[in-house]
């Protein structure tokens, strides 16, 4: 079943175009309803400032955020112009300072959420953990787009990191609509011997077979990382195989 409702969380103008390059092709592929979301935080006045001075700061800050929201709206509409998919812009006033909570509430009615990887050098502190919180609290699949690089095509060549645990199983089957449309899917277990599985048993064969029953072009593989950790081995294999997801 394809993704039919896709929410893209556009938290800043700096990465809005970057995210739309990933979200629009994803929505186009399944003729999905694409929602662009921007959340305005409630006004907050510092308690140690005089009322007139504090109100001025709040007005200026609110004005800057509303201006950014309008610029992102124009970019969202320009990015979806001419597409056959339905594009919906949402500008939401959060009722609580925790704006990520508001995003989570909107995410729960979506098939998948597209969000940018955090960048500690530019992101405001309340949004640093937005990708992690969406992943853990929304109950929905979350596609985290790296904050550097271009990702005009996502999900054509897929590398699945597998270890036969709950998190891996949930991630694979949540991503099934993407895997079904991929040209090639490689299911990889790094250092299976550390989990008590002999590499020669090809421990990813069962999940690859299960995916194949859904029409996924899946192949099983394993790798023994001798000089680097599992995370870097996955990145190395992804680069070697030209994986885009």
PDB file of C-alpha atoms in Angstrom:
ATOM      1  CA  UNK A   1       0.000   0.000   0.000  1.00  0.00           C
ATOM      2  CA  UNK A   2       1.637   3.286  -1.060  1.00  0.00           C
ATOM      3  CA  UNK A   3       2.085   6.331   1.132  1.00  0.00           C
ATOM      4  CA  UNK A   4      -0.946   8.547   0.447  1.00  0.00           C
ATOM      5  CA  UNK A   5      -0.490  11.267   3.095  1.00  0.00           C
ATOM      6  CA  UNK A   6       3.001  12.718   3.480  1.00  0.00           C
ATOM      7  CA  UNK A   7       3.840  15.412   6.024  1.00  0.00           C
ATOM      8  CA  UNK A   8       6.987  17.470   5.467  1.00  0.00           C
ATOM      9  CA  UNK A   9       8.022  19.527   8.479  1.00  0.00           C
ATOM     10  CA  UNK A  10       9.530  22.780   7.206  1.00  0.00           C
ATOM     11  CA  UNK A  11      11.113  24.285  10.304  1.00  0.00           C
ATOM     12  CA  UNK A  12      13.420  26.798   8.612  1.00  0.00           C
ATOM     13  CA  UNK A  13      13.861  28.591   5.306  1.00  0.00           C
ATOM     14  CA  UNK A  14      17.509  27.490   5.176  1.00  0.00           C
ATOM     15  CA  UNK A  15      16.535  23.854   4.575  1.00  0.00           C
ATOM     16  CA  UNK A  16      13.037  24.137   3.134  1.00  0.00           C
ATOM     17  CA  UNK A  17      14.126  23.856  -0.503  1.00  0.00           C
ATOM     18  CA  UNK A  18      16.425  20.970   0.411  1.00  0.00           C
ATOM     19  CA  UNK A  19      13.534  19.091   2.026  1.00  0.00           C
ATOM     20  CA  UNK A  20      11.120  19.794  -0.813  1.00  0.00           C
ATOM     21  CA  UNK A  21      13.556  18.250  -3.294  1.00  0.00           C
ATOM     22  CA  UNK A  22      13.161  15.021  -1.341  1.00  0.00           C
ATOM     23  CA  UNK A  23       9.460  15.248  -0.472  1.00  0.00           C
ATOM     24  CA  UNK A  24       7.972  16.151  -3.860  1.00  0.00           C
ATOM     25  CA  UNK A  25       9.365  13.139  -5.799  1.00  0.00           C
ATOM     26  CA  UNK A  26       8.314  10.899  -2.923  1.00  0.00           C
ATOM     27  CA  UNK A  27       4.754  12.240  -3.095  1.00  0.00           C
ATOM     28  CA  UNK A  28       4.713  12.215  -6.900  1.00  0.00           C
ATOM     29  CA  UNK A  29       5.625   8.533  -6.959  1.00  0.00           C
ATOM     30  CA  UNK A  30       2.362   7.532  -5.248  1.00  0.00           C
ATOM     31  CA  UNK A  31       0.248  10.584  -6.142  1.00  0.00           C
ATOM     32  CA  UNK A  32       0.091  11.387  -2.445  1.00  0.00           C
ATOM     33  CA  UNK A  33      -1.425  14.266  -0.527  1.00  0.00           C
ATOM     34  CA  UNK A  34       1.591  16.372   0.488  1.00  0.00           C
ATOM     35  CA  UNK A  35       1.296  18.574   3.572  1.00  0.00           C
ATOM     36  CA  UNK A  36       3.837  21.311   4.251  1.00  0.00           C
ATOM     37  CA  UNK A  37       3.844  22.246   7.942  1.00  0.00           C
ATOM     38  CA  UNK A  38       5.267  25.305   9.681  1.00  0.00           C
ATOM     39  CA  UNK A  39       4.624  25.825  13.398  1.00  0.00           C
ATOM     40  CA  UNK A  40       4.659  29.230  15.063  1.00  0.00           C
ATOM     41  CA  UNK A  41       5.544  29.124  18.769  1.00  0.00           C
ATOM     42  CA  UNK A  42       3.404  31.085  21.233  1.00  0.00           C
ATOM     43  CA  UNK A  43       4.723  34.496  22.265  1.00  0.00           C
ATOM     44  CA  UNK A  44       6.934  34.449  25.337  1.00  0.00           C
ATOM     45  CA  UNK A  45       7.938  37.554  27.299  1.00  0.00           C
ATOM     46  CA  UNK A  46      11.050  37.379  29.460  1.00  0.00           C
ATOM     47  CA  UNK A  47      10.012  38.042  33.053  1.00  0.00           C
ATOM     48  CA  UNK A  48      12.980  40.277  33.860  1.00  0.00           C
ATOM     49  CA  UNK A  49      12.163  42.798  31.118  1.00  0.00           C
ATOM     50  CA  UNK A  50       9.913  45.813  31.409  1.00  0.00           C
ATOM     51  CA  UNK A  51       6.481  45.239  29.875  1.00  0.00           C
ATOM     52  CA  UNK A  52       6.798  47.752  27.031  1.00  0.00           C
ATOM     53  CA  UNK A  53      10.332  46.622  26.164  1.00  0.00           C
ATOM     54  CA  UNK A  54       9.391  42.934  26.422  1.00  0.00           C
ATOM     55  CA  UNK A  55       6.317  43.414  24.247  1.00  0.00           C
ATOM     56  CA  UNK A  56       8.467  45.070  21.584  1.00  0.00           C
ATOM     57  CA  UNK A  57      10.879  42.115  21.538  1.00  0.00           C
ATOM     58  CA  UNK A  58       7.993  39.660  21.233  1.00  0.00           C
ATOM     59  CA  UNK A  59       6.468  41.646  18.362  1.00  0.00           C
ATOM     60  CA  UNK A  60       9.769  41.773  16.485  1.00  0.00           C
ATOM     61  CA  UNK A  61      10.434  38.059  17.010  1.00  0.00           C
ATOM     62  CA  UNK A  62       6.903  37.089  15.983  1.00  0.00           C
ATOM     63  CA  UNK A  63       7.153  39.274  12.901  1.00  0.00           C
ATOM     64  CA  UNK A  64      10.407  37.583  11.855  1.00  0.00           C
ATOM     65  CA  UNK A  65       8.858  34.124  12.235  1.00  0.00           C
ATOM     66  CA  UNK A  66       5.750  35.103  10.279  1.00  0.00           C
ATOM     67  CA  UNK A  67       7.959  36.488   7.520  1.00  0.00           C
ATOM     68  CA  UNK A  68       9.924  33.234   7.401  1.00  0.00           C
ATOM     69  CA  UNK A  69       6.672  31.243   7.294  1.00  0.00           C
ATOM     70  CA  UNK A  70       5.446  33.293   4.334  1.00  0.00           C
ATOM     71  CA  UNK A  71       8.706  32.774   2.465  1.00  0.00           C
ATOM     72  CA  UNK A  72       8.522  29.023   3.072  1.00  0.00           C
ATOM     73  CA  UNK A  73       4.888  28.967   1.941  1.00  0.00           C
ATOM     74  CA  UNK A  74       5.875  30.549  -1.370  1.00  0.00           C
ATOM     75  CA  UNK A  75       8.679  28.028  -1.790  1.00  0.00           C
ATOM     76  CA  UNK A  76       6.310  25.148  -0.974  1.00  0.00           C
ATOM     77  CA  UNK A  77       3.780  26.336  -3.534  1.00  0.00           C
ATOM     78  CA  UNK A  78       6.449  26.919  -6.175  1.00  0.00           C
ATOM     79  CA  UNK A  79       7.889  23.440  -5.579  1.00  0.00           C
ATOM     80  CA  UNK A  80       4.500  21.765  -6.052  1.00  0.00           C
ATOM     81  CA  UNK A  81       3.214  23.942  -8.903  1.00  0.00           C
ATOM     82  CA  UNK A  82       2.380  21.849 -11.957  1.00  0.00           C
ATOM     83  CA  UNK A  83       2.334  18.606  -9.995  1.00  0.00           C
ATOM     84  CA  UNK A  84      -0.731  16.345 -10.174  1.00  0.00           C
ATOM     85  CA  UNK A  85      -0.513  15.619  -6.445  1.00  0.00           C
ATOM     86  CA  UNK A  86      -2.555  17.552  -3.895  1.00  0.00           C
ATOM     87  CA  UNK A  87      -0.403  20.037  -1.953  1.00  0.00           C
ATOM     88  CA  UNK A  88      -1.652  21.494   1.325  1.00  0.00           C
ATOM     89  CA  UNK A  89       0.072  24.287   3.243  1.00  0.00           C
ATOM     90  CA  UNK A  90      -0.431  24.411   7.009  1.00  0.00           C
ATOM     91  CA  UNK A  91       0.620  27.362   9.148  1.00  0.00           C
ATOM     92  CA  UNK A  92      -0.139  26.389  12.725  1.00  0.00           C
ATOM     93  CA  UNK A  93      -0.049  28.482  15.896  1.00  0.00           C
ATOM     94  CA  UNK A  94       1.225  26.255  18.672  1.00  0.00           C
ATOM     95  CA  UNK A  95      -0.625  26.539  21.962  1.00  0.00           C
ATOM     96  CA  UNK A  96       2.455  25.468  23.905  1.00  0.00           C
ATOM     97  CA  UNK A  97       6.152  26.410  23.862  1.00  0.00           C
ATOM     98  CA  UNK A  98       7.031  22.830  22.899  1.00  0.00           C
ATOM     99  CA  UNK A  99       6.408  23.222  19.157  1.00  0.00           C
ATOM    100  CA  UNK A 100       7.686  19.703  18.439  1.00  0.00           C
ATOM    101  CA  UNK A 101       4.690  18.380  20.384  1.00  0.00           C
ATOM    102  CA  UNK A 102       2.437  20.215  17.911  1.00  0.00           C
ATOM    103  CA  UNK A 103       4.302  18.663  14.980  1.00  0.00           C
ATOM    104  CA  UNK A 104       3.875  15.213  16.561  1.00  0.00           C
ATOM    105  CA  UNK A 105       0.117  15.742  16.799  1.00  0.00           C
ATOM    106  CA  UNK A 106      -0.101  16.539  13.084  1.00  0.00           C
ATOM    107  CA  UNK A 107       2.240  13.664  12.206  1.00  0.00           C
ATOM    108  CA  UNK A 108      -0.046  11.011  13.676  1.00  0.00           C
ATOM    109  CA  UNK A 109      -2.551  11.359  10.819  1.00  0.00           C
ATOM    110  CA  UNK A 110       0.170  10.928   8.180  1.00  0.00           C
ATOM    111  CA  UNK A 111       1.560   7.838   6.470  1.00  0.00           C
ATOM    112  CA  UNK A 112       5.120   9.158   6.751  1.00  0.00           C
ATOM    113  CA  UNK A 113       6.894  12.279   8.008  1.00  0.00           C
ATOM    114  CA  UNK A 114       9.785  13.933   6.156  1.00  0.00           C
ATOM    115  CA  UNK A 115      12.097  15.985   8.363  1.00  0.00           C
ATOM    116  CA  UNK A 116      15.611  17.378   8.156  1.00  0.00           C
ATOM    117  CA  UNK A 117      18.497  16.030  10.173  1.00  0.00           C
ATOM    118  CA  UNK A 118      19.335  18.412  13.001  1.00  0.00           C
ATOM    119  CA  UNK A 119      22.296  20.743  12.777  1.00  0.00           C
ATOM    120  CA  UNK A 120      23.574  21.892  16.160  1.00  0.00           C
ATOM    121  CA  UNK A 121      25.395  24.843  14.563  1.00  0.00           C
ATOM    122  CA  UNK A 122      22.195  26.456  13.218  1.00  0.00           C
ATOM    123  CA  UNK A 123      19.096  24.915  14.821  1.00  0.00           C
ATOM    124  CA  UNK A 124      17.490  26.613  17.824  1.00  0.00           C
ATOM    125  CA  UNK A 125      17.775  24.417  20.906  1.00  0.00           C
ATOM    126  CA  UNK A 126      14.043  23.504  21.115  1.00  0.00           C
ATOM    127  CA  UNK A 127      14.269  21.867  17.669  1.00  0.00           C
ATOM    128  CA  UNK A 128      17.570  19.990  18.020  1.00  0.00           C
ATOM    129  CA  UNK A 129      15.855  16.757  19.017  1.00  0.00           C
ATOM    130  CA  UNK A 130      12.870  17.079  16.647  1.00  0.00           C
ATOM    131  CA  UNK A 131      13.843  14.119  14.384  1.00  0.00           C
ATOM    132  CA  UNK A 132      14.434  11.836  17.373  1.00  0.00           C
ATOM    133  CA  UNK A 133      11.211  12.857  19.112  1.00  0.00           C
ATOM    134  CA  UNK A 134       9.168  12.404  15.943  1.00  0.00           C
ATOM    135  CA  UNK A 135      10.668   8.944  15.516  1.00  0.00           C
ATOM    136  CA  UNK A 136      10.004   7.891  19.110  1.00  0.00           C
ATOM    137  CA  UNK A 137       6.745   9.701  19.910  1.00  0.00           C
ATOM    138  CA  UNK A 138       4.701  10.067  16.721  1.00  0.00           C
ATOM    139  CA  UNK A 139       4.140   6.382  16.045  1.00  0.00           C
ATOM    140  CA  UNK A 140       4.691   7.054  12.348  1.00  0.00           C
ATOM    141  CA  UNK A 141       7.557   6.269   9.965  1.00  0.00           C
ATOM    142  CA  UNK A 142      10.006   9.174   9.759  1.00  0.00           C
ATOM    143  CA  UNK A 143      12.296   9.862   6.812  1.00  0.00           C
ATOM    144  CA  UNK A 144      15.249  11.946   8.062  1.00  0.00           C
ATOM    145  CA  UNK A 145      16.974  13.813   5.234  1.00  0.00           C
ATOM    146  CA  UNK A 146      20.663  14.680   5.878  1.00  0.00           C
ATOM    147  CA  UNK A 147      21.190  18.423   6.185  1.00  0.00           C
ATOM    148  CA  UNK A 148      23.993  18.364   3.620  1.00  0.00           C
ATOM    149  CA  UNK A 149      23.981  16.972   0.081  1.00  0.00           C
ATOM    150  CA  UNK A 150      21.260  16.727  -2.564  1.00  0.00           C
ATOM    151  CA  UNK A 151      18.601  14.040  -2.485  1.00  0.00           C
ATOM    152  CA  UNK A 152      16.478  14.450  -5.598  1.00  0.00           C
ATOM    153  CA  UNK A 153      15.905  10.683  -5.819  1.00  0.00           C
ATOM    154  CA  UNK A 154      15.268   8.629  -2.713  1.00  0.00           C
ATOM    155  CA  UNK A 155      14.514   4.937  -2.541  1.00  0.00           C
ATOM    156  CA  UNK A 156      15.762   3.608  -5.873  1.00  0.00           C
ATOM    157  CA  UNK A 157      18.699   1.682  -4.390  1.00  0.00           C
ATOM    158  CA  UNK A 158      18.076   0.777  -0.757  1.00  0.00           C
ATOM    159  CA  UNK A 159      20.408  -0.625   1.872  1.00  0.00           C
ATOM    160  CA  UNK A 160      18.605  -2.143   4.868  1.00  0.00           C
ATOM    161  CA  UNK A 161      20.675  -2.588   8.041  1.00  0.00           C
ATOM    162  CA  UNK A 162      19.255  -5.679   9.761  1.00  0.00           C
ATOM    163  CA  UNK A 163      19.895  -7.395  13.098  1.00  0.00           C
ATOM    164  CA  UNK A 164      16.619  -9.290  13.616  1.00  0.00           C
ATOM    165  CA  UNK A 165      15.546  -7.066  16.486  1.00  0.00           C
ATOM    166  CA  UNK A 166      12.263  -5.273  17.118  1.00  0.00           C
ATOM    167  CA  UNK A 167      13.472  -1.881  15.882  1.00  0.00           C
ATOM    168  CA  UNK A 168      14.827  -3.314  12.632  1.00  0.00           C
ATOM    169  CA  UNK A 169      11.624  -5.222  11.924  1.00  0.00           C
ATOM    170  CA  UNK A 170       9.449  -2.171  12.593  1.00  0.00           C
ATOM    171  CA  UNK A 171      11.598   0.037  10.358  1.00  0.00           C
ATOM    172  CA  UNK A 172      11.599  -2.433   7.462  1.00  0.00           C
ATOM    173  CA  UNK A 173       7.850  -3.002   7.383  1.00  0.00           C
ATOM    174  CA  UNK A 174       7.086   0.695   7.941  1.00  0.00           C
ATOM    175  CA  UNK A 175       9.216   1.368   4.852  1.00  0.00           C
ATOM    176  CA  UNK A 176       7.513  -1.316   2.763  1.00  0.00           C
ATOM    177  CA  UNK A 177       5.817   1.181   0.378  1.00  0.00           C
ATOM    178  CA  UNK A 178       9.276   2.542  -0.484  1.00  0.00           C
ATOM    179  CA  UNK A 179      10.872  -0.883  -0.740  1.00  0.00           C
ATOM    180  CA  UNK A 180       8.157  -2.118  -3.111  1.00  0.00           C
ATOM    181  CA  UNK A 181       9.013   0.694  -5.534  1.00  0.00           C
ATOM    182  CA  UNK A 182      12.806   0.354  -5.271  1.00  0.00           C
ATOM    183  CA  UNK A 183      14.892  -1.000  -8.133  1.00  0.00           C
ATOM    184  CA  UNK A 184      17.191  -2.849  -5.754  1.00  0.00           C
ATOM    185  CA  UNK A 185      17.110  -3.643  -2.020  1.00  0.00           C
ATOM    186  CA  UNK A 186      20.094  -5.111  -0.193  1.00  0.00           C
ATOM    187  CA  UNK A 187      19.458  -6.471   3.336  1.00  0.00           C
ATOM    188  CA  UNK A 188      22.706  -6.365   5.282  1.00  0.00           C
ATOM    189  CA  UNK A 189      23.711  -7.723   8.718  1.00  0.00           C
ATOM    190  CA  UNK A 190      26.970  -6.342  10.113  1.00  0.00           C
ATOM    191  CA  UNK A 191      28.995  -8.732  12.289  1.00  0.00           C
ATOM    192  CA  UNK A 192      26.238 -11.354  12.730  1.00  0.00           C
ATOM    193  CA  UNK A 193      28.666 -13.543  14.688  1.00  0.00           C
ATOM    194  CA  UNK A 194      28.438 -11.050  17.578  1.00  0.00           C
ATOM    195  CA  UNK A 195      24.736 -11.883  17.828  1.00  0.00           C
ATOM    196  CA  UNK A 196      25.416 -15.599  17.896  1.00  0.00           C
ATOM    197  CA  UNK A 197      24.670 -16.105  14.203  1.00  0.00           C
ATOM    198  CA  UNK A 198      27.191 -17.681  11.878  1.00  0.00           C
ATOM    199  CA  UNK A 199      27.728 -15.531   8.749  1.00  0.00           C
ATOM    200  CA  UNK A 200      27.676 -18.647   6.571  1.00  0.00           C
ATOM    201  CA  UNK A 201      24.017 -19.134   7.517  1.00  0.00           C
ATOM    202  CA  UNK A 202      23.206 -15.921   5.600  1.00  0.00           C
ATOM    203  CA  UNK A 203      21.106 -14.561   8.489  1.00  0.00           C
ATOM    204  CA  UNK A 204      19.252 -11.993   6.357  1.00  0.00           C
ATOM    205  CA  UNK A 205      17.855 -14.641   4.002  1.00  0.00           C
ATOM    206  CA  UNK A 206      14.559 -14.966   5.879  1.00  0.00           C
ATOM    207  CA  UNK A 207      13.723 -11.250   5.877  1.00  0.00           C
ATOM    208  CA  UNK A 208      14.810 -10.956   2.239  1.00  0.00           C
ATOM    209  CA  UNK A 209      12.450 -13.812   1.363  1.00  0.00           C
ATOM    210  CA  UNK A 210       9.599 -12.173   3.302  1.00  0.00           C
ATOM    211  CA  UNK A 211      10.136  -8.925   1.399  1.00  0.00           C
ATOM    212  CA  UNK A 212      10.260 -10.791  -1.888  1.00  0.00           C
ATOM    213  CA  UNK A 213       6.718 -12.048  -1.252  1.00  0.00           C
ATOM    214  CA  UNK A 214       5.652  -8.401  -1.403  1.00  0.00           C
ATOM    215  CA  UNK A 215       7.331  -8.022  -4.773  1.00  0.00           C
ATOM    216  CA  UNK A 216      10.433  -6.350  -3.312  1.00  0.00           C
ATOM    217  CA  UNK A 217      13.639  -7.021  -5.285  1.00  0.00           C
ATOM    218  CA  UNK A 218      15.540  -7.993  -2.144  1.00  0.00           C
ATOM    219  CA  UNK A 219      18.848  -9.797  -1.777  1.00  0.00           C
ATOM    220  CA  UNK A 220      20.499 -11.006   1.432  1.00  0.00           C
ATOM    221  CA  UNK A 221      24.034 -10.049   2.467  1.00  0.00           C
ATOM    222  CA  UNK A 222      26.302  -9.821   5.478  1.00  0.00           C
ATOM    223  CA  UNK A 223      29.552  -8.085   6.276  1.00  0.00           C
ATOM    224  CA  UNK A 224      32.247  -8.634   8.883  1.00  0.00           C
ATOM    225  CA  UNK A 225      33.701  -5.288   9.949  1.00  0.00           C
ATOM    226  CA  UNK A 226      37.215  -5.852  11.225  1.00  0.00           C
ATOM    227  CA  UNK A 227      38.753  -2.395  11.508  1.00  0.00           C
ATOM    228  CA  UNK A 228      35.736  -0.072  11.906  1.00  0.00           C
ATOM    229  CA  UNK A 229      32.521  -0.023  13.925  1.00  0.00           C
ATOM    230  CA  UNK A 230      29.195  -1.241  12.532  1.00  0.00           C
ATOM    231  CA  UNK A 231      27.867   2.259  11.865  1.00  0.00           C
ATOM    232  CA  UNK A 232      30.805   3.238   9.692  1.00  0.00           C
ATOM    233  CA  UNK A 233      30.705  -0.142   7.955  1.00  0.00           C
ATOM    234  CA  UNK A 234      27.083   0.543   6.992  1.00  0.00           C
ATOM    235  CA  UNK A 235      28.017   3.984   5.640  1.00  0.00           C
ATOM    236  CA  UNK A 236      30.917   2.470   3.720  1.00  0.00           C
ATOM    237  CA  UNK A 237      28.726  -0.218   2.155  1.00  0.00           C
ATOM    238  CA  UNK A 238      26.032   2.341   1.307  1.00  0.00           C
ATOM    239  CA  UNK A 239      28.596   4.467  -0.517  1.00  0.00           C
ATOM    240  CA  UNK A 240      30.091   1.456  -2.318  1.00  0.00           C
ATOM    241  CA  UNK A 241      26.672   0.332  -3.547  1.00  0.00           C
ATOM    242  CA  UNK A 242      25.375   3.798  -4.424  1.00  0.00           C
ATOM    243  CA  UNK A 243      22.460   3.465  -2.007  1.00  0.00           C
ATOM    244  CA  UNK A 244      20.113   6.459  -1.768  1.00  0.00           C
ATOM    245  CA  UNK A 245      18.174   5.199   1.265  1.00  0.00           C
TER     246      UNK A 245
END
